[in-house]
Amino acid sequence: MSELLSPYVTNLQIQFLLIAFSTLKKFIKNIMSCPDYENSKCRKGNRNCEEKRVDKLENGTKLGKPVLLLVIDTLMDAPLKQAISEGRAPVLKFLVENGQYFPDIIAPFPTMSVNVDTTLLTGTYCDQHRLPGLTWFNQQENRLINYGTHYRELLKLGLGRSIEDVLFNMNENHISHQVVTIHEELQNNSKESASINALIYRGNTEHHLKLPRTLTFLIKIPKNLLAKAPKVFSFGALAKINPSNRYQHFFQKLGINDSSSVQQLTQLIINQRLPNFSIVYFPDLDQSVHKNGRLDVTGIEKADKHLQKIFDLYESWEAALSANIWIAMGDNGQAWVSANKEEALIDLRKMLGSFRIMKEGKGVQVKDQLVLAVNDRMAYIYTLNPNDVAVETVVEILQEDSRIDVIAWKKEQSTAVRSGVRKGELLFRPDGEFMDKYGQSWSLTGDLNVLDIKQSDQGIEYGVYPDALARIHSSLNSHEGDFLIVSAKPGYEFIGEGSPSHVGGAGHGGLHQQDTLVPMIVTGTNTKPPHLRIVDLKGWILSLIE
């Protein structure tokens, strides 16, 4: 398909696209389809209108009691508890009071949504599912892949190719076919599932992704991309369950928003079409936390209002609990970022300025030595020719910066870890004499304090870097190449050529517990996963499905 795509977009095309967006925004209100359940003027008899309540459900559907997984991007324990105590999150409070609450589920590393969601759906870390992060260097194709850190980087890398990566390659080609998603496994066992606005959705049923005409006109990209997803599938304006265009426009992120997620799920509930399992993604809180900081409560309040619309579809909230198994959770946390711009931003280009770093707009050139793939508070740093620049040469420069708390790379048969904060070096590898609480054994040599690890009679215990050994090991073995990883202390984040920054707000991607720990609320079952990690949720979720 790539030969059909234009690798770059001209400045004239970009200007035309922006004008088109502006024009659409002005007249779109006059052509909007029938309002959804929010609008009291919705006329009876119109199939797009959703002002309807489910008065009776026969325990879900004939397929069994449905499991609904509501993923609220960047939901965290402390602000959630504050929102509940202040009466600003009544649905989440109701779920907590009527279910199990786990405040510290561990996300994989890097703590970026595409990696986290792939781990959730496959039950594997990225050393097996092979999706390393939001941006990474593909050695086979000799190019930097970016799924959407910032439009500046997508334009430099080629907008057409980037769109193809996000909409097709990420799910179909970049996630290993040696792993099986929940959607694939359920369909293989004659059960049904749904994916609503989740970035990771790989399943067994082919769907056409309908791109806006303006976009296909400006960029040579097929109008109807074919994607494999679960049978019931919604992805913004590109694939819809509800035919309404409300919440699906350019200025509404093409339907990748909380209102659209509610709209699509509502269509399933009121028609009693919920499958065995549904994952529903609520993305809006993430941007609110990026801007306002990790203790942002207003974003949680808004997310809860969307949940209220879902629960109000039932005769009562108790009826909603009786009808389904509900799981509400975050996918990753965020660490605070200092308001002092000069201090907060770790510019890897300046720090490594003595090397020739690949320019995103040019791609890899003959004389280039390093490639930077910045995942907010984490980064992959690649050496293109180890004989020219050794990884350890780069490590020695990085560890001089006290804002970088974890630096890790492969060293012979082990993983080596240093820090700009703590002295010493730690070497580790799997299958050793030290056991952790997750049943993983490790060989450890050197200074355990580098990763805030302690030894006890029960084995090794993790401190501020939960499940640190497995998570670091997975990221260093997630794809081919000679590279190291860096993670920033809370208060700081990395920037590269065009990556975004969140000065005075919050960011994620890092190994620290602030980036890592998320809450999970479960109602409708007294069971729980074997370990409180996202990597352990798949098997447990499947056990809930009849």
Coordinates of C-alpha atoms in Angstrom, one line a residue:
M1 CA 0.0 0.0 0.0
S2 CA 2.9 2.3 0.7
E3 CA 3.6 3.0 -3.0
L4 CA 0.2 4.7 -3.2
L5 CA 1.1 7.2 -0.5
S6 CA 2.8 10.5 -0.9
P7 CA 5.8 10.5 1.5
Y8 CA 5.6 14.3 2.2
V9 CA 3.1 17.1 2.1
T10 CA 3.9 20.5 0.6
N11 CA 3.4 23.7 2.5
L12 CA 0.6 24.7 0.1
Q13 CA -1.2 21.5 0.9
I14 CA -0.9 22.1 4.6
Q15 CA -2.3 25.6 4.2
F16 CA -5.2 24.3 2.1
L17 CA -5.9 21.7 4.8
L18 CA -6.0 24.3 7.5
I19 CA -8.4 26.5 5.5
A20 CA -10.6 23.5 4.9
F21 CA -10.7 22.7 8.6
S22 CA -11.6 26.3 9.4
T23 CA -14.4 26.4 6.7
L24 CA -15.8 23.1 7.9
K25 CA -16.0 24.4 11.5
K26 CA -18.1 27.4 10.4
F27 CA -20.8 25.7 8.5
I28 CA -20.8 22.2 10.1
K29 CA -23.4 23.2 12.7
N30 CA -26.0 23.8 9.9
I31 CA -25.6 20.3 8.5
M32 CA -25.2 18.3 11.7
S33 CA -27.4 15.2 11.9
C34 CA -30.0 14.5 14.5
P35 CA -28.7 15.2 18.1
D36 CA -28.2 12.3 20.4
Y37 CA -29.7 11.5 23.7
E38 CA -28.3 14.8 25.2
N39 CA -30.8 16.9 23.2
S40 CA -34.3 17.1 24.5
K41 CA -35.6 18.1 21.1
C42 CA -34.7 14.8 19.5
R43 CA -37.8 13.7 17.5
K44 CA -39.4 10.4 18.2
G45 CA -39.1 7.8 15.4
N46 CA -35.8 9.0 14.1
R47 CA -33.4 6.0 14.2
N48 CA -30.4 8.3 14.9
C49 CA -32.0 9.7 18.1
E50 CA -30.9 8.0 21.3
E51 CA -33.1 9.5 24.0
K52 CA -34.2 6.2 25.3
R53 CA -33.9 4.2 28.5
V54 CA -33.3 0.5 28.9
D55 CA -36.2 -0.4 31.3
K56 CA -35.5 -4.1 31.3
L57 CA -32.6 -6.3 30.5
E58 CA -32.6 -10.1 30.7
N59 CA -29.2 -10.2 32.5
G60 CA -27.4 -8.7 29.6
T61 CA -27.8 -10.7 26.4
K62 CA -28.3 -14.2 25.3
L63 CA -24.5 -14.4 25.0
G64 CA -24.1 -14.2 28.8
K65 CA -23.4 -11.3 31.2
P66 CA -21.4 -8.7 29.2
V67 CA -18.1 -7.4 30.5
L68 CA -17.5 -3.7 29.9
L69 CA -14.0 -2.4 30.2
L70 CA -14.0 1.4 30.4
V71 CA -10.5 2.8 30.0
I72 CA -10.2 6.4 31.2
D73 CA -6.9 7.6 29.9
T74 CA -4.7 8.8 32.7
L75 CA -7.1 8.2 35.6
M76 CA -5.0 8.2 38.8
D77 CA -5.7 7.3 42.4
A78 CA -5.1 10.6 44.2
P79 CA -7.2 12.9 42.1
L80 CA -9.9 10.2 41.8
K81 CA -10.2 10.0 45.6
Q82 CA -10.4 13.8 45.8
A83 CA -13.1 14.0 43.1
I84 CA -15.1 11.3 45.0
S85 CA -14.7 13.0 48.4
E86 CA -15.8 16.4 46.9
G87 CA -18.9 14.8 45.3
R88 CA -17.7 15.4 41.7
A89 CA -17.6 11.8 40.5
P90 CA -20.9 10.2 41.6
V91 CA -20.7 7.2 39.1
L92 CA -17.1 6.3 40.0
K93 CA -18.0 6.7 43.7
F94 CA -21.0 4.3 43.1
L95 CA -18.8 1.8 41.4
V96 CA -16.2 1.9 44.2
E97 CA -18.8 1.5 46.9
N98 CA -20.4 -1.5 45.1
G99 CA -17.2 -3.3 44.0
Q100 CA -13.6 -3.8 44.4
Y101 CA -11.0 -1.0 44.3
F102 CA -7.4 -1.5 43.4
P103 CA -5.4 1.8 43.6
D104 CA -2.1 0.7 42.2
I105 CA -2.3 -1.4 39.0
I106 CA 1.1 -1.4 37.3
A107 CA 1.3 -0.3 33.7
P108 CA 4.0 -1.5 31.3
F109 CA 7.1 0.5 30.2
P110 CA 7.2 2.8 28.4
T111 CA 4.0 4.2 29.9
M112 CA 2.6 5.3 26.6
S113 CA -1.0 4.4 25.6
V114 CA -0.2 2.3 22.5
N115 CA 2.2 0.1 24.5
V116 CA -0.1 -0.1 27.5
D117 CA -3.2 -1.0 25.4
T118 CA -1.3 -3.6 23.5
T119 CA -0.1 -5.2 26.7
L120 CA -3.7 -5.1 28.0
L121 CA -5.2 -6.8 25.0
T122 CA -2.4 -9.4 24.5
G123 CA -1.4 -10.1 28.1
T124 CA 2.3 -9.7 27.2
Y125 CA 5.0 -7.1 27.6
C126 CA 6.5 -5.4 24.5
D127 CA 9.3 -7.9 24.3
Q128 CA 6.6 -10.3 23.0
H129 CA 4.0 -8.0 21.4
R130 CA 6.8 -5.9 19.7
L131 CA 5.1 -2.5 19.8
P132 CA 7.8 -0.5 21.7
G133 CA 6.2 2.9 22.2
L134 CA 4.5 5.9 20.5
T135 CA 7.7 6.5 18.5
W136 CA 10.5 4.1 17.7
F137 CA 13.1 3.3 15.0
N138 CA 12.4 0.5 12.7
Q139 CA 15.7 -1.0 11.8
Q140 CA 14.3 -3.2 9.0
E141 CA 12.8 -0.2 7.2
N142 CA 15.5 2.2 8.3
R143 CA 13.0 4.8 9.4
L144 CA 11.6 6.5 12.5
I145 CA 8.0 5.4 13.2
N146 CA 5.7 7.9 15.0
Y147 CA 2.0 7.2 15.8
G148 CA 1.2 10.7 16.8
T149 CA 3.4 12.5 19.3
H150 CA 2.8 15.9 17.6
Y151 CA 1.7 17.1 14.2
R152 CA 5.1 18.7 13.7
E153 CA 6.9 15.4 13.7
L154 CA 4.2 13.7 11.6
L155 CA 4.6 16.4 8.9
K156 CA 8.4 16.0 8.9
L157 CA 8.2 12.2 8.7
G158 CA 5.6 12.3 6.0
L159 CA 1.9 12.8 6.8
G160 CA 0.7 10.1 4.4
R161 CA 3.0 7.4 5.7
S162 CA 2.3 8.4 9.3
I163 CA -1.4 8.1 8.8
E164 CA -0.9 4.7 7.2
D165 CA 1.2 3.7 10.3
V166 CA -1.5 4.8 12.7
L167 CA -4.5 3.4 10.9
F168 CA -3.1 0.2 9.4
N169 CA 0.5 -0.8 10.2
M170 CA 0.3 -0.3 13.9
N171 CA -2.4 -3.0 14.4
E172 CA -1.8 -5.1 11.4
N173 CA 1.9 -5.2 10.9
H174 CA 3.8 -3.8 13.9
I175 CA 2.1 -5.9 16.6
S176 CA 3.5 -9.4 16.5
H177 CA 1.3 -12.1 15.1
Q178 CA 2.9 -14.5 17.6
V179 CA 0.6 -12.9 20.2
V180 CA -3.2 -13.1 20.2
T181 CA -5.5 -10.2 21.3
I182 CA -8.6 -10.6 23.4
H183 CA -10.7 -9.9 20.4
E184 CA -9.0 -12.5 18.3
E185 CA -9.2 -15.1 21.1
L186 CA -12.9 -14.5 21.7
Q187 CA -13.8 -14.7 18.1
N188 CA -11.7 -17.9 17.7
N189 CA -13.9 -19.4 20.4
S190 CA -17.2 -18.2 18.8
K191 CA -17.7 -15.3 21.2
E192 CA -18.2 -11.6 20.3
S193 CA -16.4 -8.4 21.3
A194 CA -16.5 -4.7 20.7
S195 CA -13.8 -2.0 20.4
I196 CA -14.9 1.7 20.7
N197 CA -12.3 4.3 20.1
A198 CA -9.4 2.2 21.3
L199 CA -6.2 2.8 19.4
I200 CA -5.3 -0.9 19.6
Y201 CA -8.1 -3.0 18.2
R202 CA -6.8 -6.0 16.2
G203 CA -9.4 -8.7 15.6
N204 CA -10.5 -11.1 12.9
T205 CA -13.2 -9.1 11.1
E206 CA -12.4 -6.8 8.2
H207 CA -13.7 -3.3 8.3
H208 CA -13.3 -0.3 5.9
L209 CA -11.9 2.8 7.5
K210 CA -13.5 5.8 5.7
L211 CA -11.1 8.7 5.6
P212 CA -12.5 12.3 5.1
R213 CA -12.5 13.3 1.4
T214 CA -10.5 16.5 2.2
L215 CA -7.7 14.3 3.6
T216 CA -7.7 11.8 0.7
F217 CA -7.7 14.7 -1.7
L218 CA -4.6 16.4 -0.2
I219 CA -2.7 13.2 0.5
K220 CA -2.5 10.2 -1.8
I221 CA -4.0 7.6 0.6
P222 CA -6.7 5.1 -0.2
K223 CA -10.2 6.3 0.6
N224 CA -11.2 3.0 2.2
L225 CA -8.4 1.5 4.3
L226 CA -9.0 -2.1 5.3
A227 CA -8.5 -2.9 9.0
K228 CA -8.9 -6.1 11.0
A229 CA -10.9 -5.5 14.2
P230 CA -13.5 -7.2 16.3
K231 CA -17.0 -7.7 14.8
V232 CA -18.4 -4.7 16.6
F233 CA -16.0 -1.8 15.9
S234 CA -16.0 2.0 16.2
F235 CA -13.0 4.2 15.6
G236 CA -14.1 7.8 15.5
A237 CA -15.5 9.0 12.2
L238 CA -13.6 6.3 10.3
A239 CA -15.7 3.4 11.5
K240 CA -19.0 3.9 13.4
I241 CA -21.7 1.8 15.1
N242 CA -24.1 4.8 15.3
P243 CA -24.5 6.5 11.9
S244 CA -24.8 10.0 13.4
N245 CA -22.1 12.4 12.6
R246 CA -22.4 14.3 15.8
Y247 CA -19.0 14.4 17.7
Q248 CA -17.3 13.1 14.6
H249 CA -15.9 16.2 12.9
F250 CA -12.4 17.5 12.3
F251 CA -12.5 20.0 15.2
Q252 CA -13.7 17.1 17.4
K253 CA -10.6 15.0 16.7
L254 CA -12.6 13.0 14.1
G255 CA -14.6 11.4 16.8
I256 CA -11.8 10.2 19.0
N257 CA -13.4 11.9 22.1
D258 CA -15.4 11.0 25.2
S259 CA -18.7 12.1 23.7
S260 CA -18.3 9.9 20.7
S261 CA -17.4 6.9 22.9
V262 CA -20.6 7.4 24.9
Q263 CA -22.6 7.9 21.7
Q264 CA -21.4 4.6 20.2
L265 CA -21.8 2.6 23.4
T266 CA -25.3 4.0 23.8
Q267 CA -26.2 2.5 20.5
L268 CA -25.3 -1.0 21.7
I269 CA -27.0 -0.7 25.1
I270 CA -30.3 0.7 23.9
N271 CA -30.6 -2.0 21.2
Q272 CA -29.4 -4.7 23.6
R273 CA -26.5 -5.6 21.3
L274 CA -23.7 -5.7 23.9
P275 CA -21.3 -8.5 23.0
N276 CA -19.5 -10.7 25.5
F277 CA -16.7 -8.1 25.9
S278 CA -16.4 -4.4 25.1
I279 CA -13.5 -2.1 25.6
V280 CA -14.5 1.6 25.5
Y281 CA -11.8 4.2 25.5
F282 CA -12.3 7.7 27.0
P283 CA -9.3 9.8 25.8
D284 CA -10.2 13.4 27.0
L285 CA -8.8 13.2 30.6
D286 CA -5.3 12.7 29.3
Q287 CA -5.0 16.1 27.7
S288 CA -6.6 17.8 30.7
V289 CA -3.9 16.3 33.0
H290 CA -1.1 17.2 30.5
K291 CA -2.2 20.8 30.8
N292 CA -3.3 21.1 34.4
G293 CA -1.1 18.7 36.2
R294 CA -1.4 15.2 37.7
L295 CA -3.8 16.3 40.5
D296 CA -6.4 17.6 38.0
V297 CA -9.9 16.9 39.3
T298 CA -11.9 18.8 36.7
G299 CA -11.1 16.3 34.0
I300 CA -12.3 13.5 36.2
E301 CA -15.5 15.3 36.9
K302 CA -16.1 15.7 33.1
A303 CA -15.3 12.0 32.5
D304 CA -17.8 11.0 35.2
K305 CA -20.5 13.1 33.6
H306 CA -20.0 11.0 30.5
L307 CA -20.3 7.8 32.6
Q308 CA -23.6 9.2 34.1
K309 CA -25.1 9.3 30.6
I310 CA -24.3 5.6 30.2
F311 CA -25.6 4.6 33.6
D312 CA -28.8 6.8 33.2
L313 CA -29.7 4.6 30.2
Y314 CA -30.8 1.9 32.7
E315 CA -33.8 1.9 34.9
S316 CA -31.4 2.6 37.8
W317 CA -27.7 2.5 38.4
E318 CA -28.3 -0.7 40.4
A319 CA -29.9 -2.2 37.3
A320 CA -26.8 -1.3 35.3
L321 CA -24.6 -3.2 37.8
S322 CA -27.0 -6.2 37.7
A323 CA -26.9 -6.3 33.9
N324 CA -23.1 -6.2 33.3
I325 CA -19.7 -6.7 34.8
W326 CA -18.1 -3.3 34.9
I327 CA -14.3 -2.6 34.9
A328 CA -13.2 1.1 35.0
M329 CA -9.5 1.9 35.0
G330 CA -6.7 4.2 33.9
D331 CA -4.1 3.1 31.4
N332 CA -1.1 5.1 32.6
G333 CA -0.3 7.8 35.2
Q334 CA 1.4 11.1 34.7
A335 CA 4.3 12.6 36.6
W336 CA 4.4 16.3 37.3
V337 CA 6.6 18.6 35.1
S338 CA 8.2 21.7 36.5
A339 CA 6.9 25.1 35.5
N340 CA 10.6 26.3 34.9
K341 CA 11.0 25.6 31.2
E342 CA 14.8 25.8 31.1
E343 CA 15.0 23.3 34.0
A344 CA 12.1 21.0 33.0
L345 CA 13.0 20.2 29.4
I346 CA 15.8 17.8 28.8
D347 CA 16.9 18.6 25.2
L348 CA 18.6 15.5 23.9
R349 CA 19.8 17.3 20.8
K350 CA 21.8 19.7 22.8
M351 CA 23.1 17.1 25.2
L352 CA 24.2 14.8 22.4
G353 CA 25.2 17.7 20.1
S354 CA 28.7 16.3 19.4
F355 CA 27.1 13.5 17.4
R356 CA 25.3 13.7 14.0
I357 CA 21.6 13.2 14.9
M358 CA 19.2 12.1 12.2
K359 CA 16.9 15.0 11.0
E360 CA 13.3 13.9 10.9
G361 CA 12.5 15.6 7.6
K362 CA 15.5 14.0 5.9
G363 CA 15.5 10.5 7.2
V364 CA 18.7 8.5 7.8
Q365 CA 21.7 9.9 6.0
V366 CA 25.1 8.3 5.4
K367 CA 26.9 10.3 8.0
D368 CA 24.2 10.1 10.7
Q369 CA 25.2 8.5 14.0
L370 CA 22.2 8.7 16.3
V371 CA 18.4 8.5 16.1
L372 CA 16.2 9.9 18.8
A373 CA 12.7 8.5 19.5
V374 CA 11.3 10.7 22.3
N375 CA 8.3 9.2 24.2
D376 CA 7.7 12.2 26.5
R377 CA 9.4 11.3 29.8
M378 CA 11.2 8.3 28.2
A379 CA 13.3 8.0 25.1
Y380 CA 15.0 5.4 22.9
I381 CA 18.4 6.5 21.7
Y382 CA 19.8 4.5 18.8
T383 CA 23.4 4.2 17.6
L384 CA 23.3 3.6 13.8
N385 CA 26.9 2.2 13.7
P386 CA 28.1 0.7 17.0
N387 CA 31.7 0.7 15.6
D388 CA 31.4 4.4 15.1
V389 CA 29.6 5.3 18.3
A390 CA 29.4 2.8 21.2
V391 CA 26.2 2.8 23.3
E392 CA 28.3 3.2 26.5
T393 CA 29.9 6.4 25.1
V394 CA 26.4 7.9 25.0
V395 CA 25.6 6.5 28.5
E396 CA 28.6 8.4 30.0
I397 CA 27.3 11.7 28.7
L398 CA 23.7 11.1 29.8
Q399 CA 24.6 10.1 33.4
E400 CA 26.1 13.5 34.0
D401 CA 22.6 14.9 34.0
S402 CA 20.9 14.6 37.4
R403 CA 17.4 14.9 35.8
I404 CA 17.8 11.5 34.3
D405 CA 17.2 8.8 36.8
V406 CA 17.3 5.6 34.7
I407 CA 19.7 4.7 31.9
A408 CA 19.6 1.1 30.6
W409 CA 21.1 -0.8 27.8
K410 CA 22.1 -4.4 26.8
K411 CA 25.6 -5.4 28.0
E412 CA 26.7 -8.8 26.7
Q413 CA 24.1 -11.2 28.1
S414 CA 22.8 -8.8 30.7
T415 CA 21.0 -5.5 31.1
A416 CA 23.1 -2.7 32.6
V417 CA 21.5 0.2 34.5
R418 CA 23.0 3.5 35.6
S419 CA 21.6 6.7 36.8
G420 CA 22.2 10.4 36.8
V421 CA 20.9 10.5 40.4
R422 CA 22.4 7.4 42.1
K423 CA 25.9 6.1 41.9
G424 CA 27.0 2.7 40.7
E425 CA 25.8 0.2 38.1
L426 CA 23.4 -2.7 38.3
L427 CA 23.6 -5.7 36.0
F428 CA 20.6 -8.2 35.8
R429 CA 19.2 -10.9 33.6
P430 CA 16.2 -13.3 33.9
D431 CA 16.3 -16.8 35.5
G432 CA 18.5 -16.2 38.6
E433 CA 18.4 -16.8 42.3
F434 CA 16.4 -13.7 43.3
M435 CA 12.6 -14.0 43.2
D436 CA 10.2 -11.1 43.0
K437 CA 6.5 -11.0 44.1
Y438 CA 5.4 -11.7 40.5
G439 CA 7.1 -15.1 40.4
Q440 CA 9.9 -13.8 38.2
S441 CA 13.5 -14.8 39.0
W442 CA 16.5 -12.7 38.3
S443 CA 20.3 -12.7 38.5
L444 CA 21.5 -9.5 40.0
T445 CA 25.0 -8.1 40.3
G446 CA 26.1 -4.6 41.5
D447 CA 24.3 -1.8 43.2
L448 CA 20.6 -2.5 43.7
N449 CA 20.0 1.1 44.9
V450 CA 20.3 2.2 41.2
L451 CA 16.7 0.9 40.7
D452 CA 15.6 1.4 44.4
I453 CA 15.5 -2.4 44.9
K454 CA 15.8 -4.0 48.3
Q455 CA 16.5 -7.6 49.3
S456 CA 14.5 -9.3 52.0
D457 CA 13.7 -12.8 53.2
Q458 CA 10.7 -12.8 50.8
G459 CA 13.0 -12.0 47.9
I460 CA 13.5 -8.7 46.1
E461 CA 11.2 -5.7 46.7
Y462 CA 10.6 -2.8 44.3
G463 CA 10.5 0.8 45.4
V464 CA 9.6 3.8 43.2
Y465 CA 10.0 1.7 40.0
P466 CA 7.3 -1.0 40.2
D467 CA 8.2 -4.3 38.5
A468 CA 11.3 -2.5 37.2
L469 CA 13.4 -5.5 36.0
A470 CA 10.7 -7.0 33.8
R471 CA 9.6 -3.7 32.4
I472 CA 13.1 -2.5 31.5
H473 CA 14.0 -6.0 30.1
S474 CA 10.9 -5.9 27.9
S475 CA 11.6 -2.5 26.4
L476 CA 15.2 -3.3 25.6
N477 CA 14.1 -6.5 23.9
S478 CA 11.0 -5.1 22.1
H479 CA 12.7 -4.5 18.7
E480 CA 15.9 -4.8 16.8
G481 CA 18.8 -2.3 17.0
D482 CA 21.6 -1.0 19.1
F483 CA 20.0 1.4 21.5
L484 CA 19.6 2.5 25.1
I485 CA 16.6 3.8 27.1
V486 CA 16.4 6.8 29.4
S487 CA 13.7 7.7 31.9
A488 CA 13.4 11.2 33.5
K489 CA 12.9 12.0 37.2
P490 CA 9.5 13.4 38.1
G491 CA 9.6 17.2 37.3
Y492 CA 11.3 16.7 33.9
E493 CA 10.6 15.4 30.4
F494 CA 12.6 14.9 27.2
I495 CA 12.3 16.8 24.0
G496 CA 13.7 16.1 20.6
E497 CA 13.3 17.8 17.2
G498 CA 9.5 18.3 17.3
S499 CA 8.2 16.6 20.3
P500 CA 5.6 18.3 22.5
S501 CA 6.3 19.6 26.0
H502 CA 4.1 20.0 29.1
V503 CA 5.8 22.6 31.2
G504 CA 3.9 23.3 34.4
G505 CA 1.6 20.3 33.7
A506 CA 2.3 16.6 33.6
G507 CA 3.7 13.9 31.3
H508 CA 4.1 10.2 31.1
G509 CA 6.3 7.6 29.4
G510 CA 8.7 7.1 32.3
L511 CA 9.5 4.2 34.7
H512 CA 8.6 6.0 37.9
Q513 CA 5.6 5.1 39.9
Q514 CA 4.0 8.4 39.1
D515 CA 3.8 7.4 35.4
T516 CA 3.1 3.8 36.2
L517 CA 0.3 3.2 38.8
V518 CA -3.3 3.5 37.9
P519 CA -6.6 2.6 39.7
M520 CA -9.0 -0.1 38.7
I521 CA -12.6 -0.5 39.9
V522 CA -14.4 -3.9 39.4
T523 CA -18.1 -4.7 39.9
G524 CA -20.0 -7.9 39.3
T525 CA -17.3 -10.3 40.4
N526 CA -15.4 -11.1 43.5
T527 CA -12.4 -12.4 41.6
K528 CA -9.3 -10.5 40.9
P529 CA -6.2 -10.9 38.6
P530 CA -3.3 -13.0 39.9
H531 CA -1.1 -9.9 40.1
L532 CA -2.0 -6.2 40.0
R533 CA -0.4 -5.5 36.7
I534 CA -2.0 -4.6 33.4
V535 CA 0.0 -7.5 31.8
D536 CA -2.0 -9.9 34.0
L537 CA -5.5 -8.6 33.1
K538 CA -6.1 -10.4 29.8
G539 CA -6.4 -13.9 31.3
W540 CA -8.5 -12.7 34.2
I541 CA -10.9 -10.8 31.9
L542 CA -11.3 -13.9 29.7
S543 CA -12.2 -15.9 32.8
L544 CA -15.1 -13.5 33.4
I545 CA -16.7 -14.2 30.1
E546 CA -19.2 -17.1 30.0

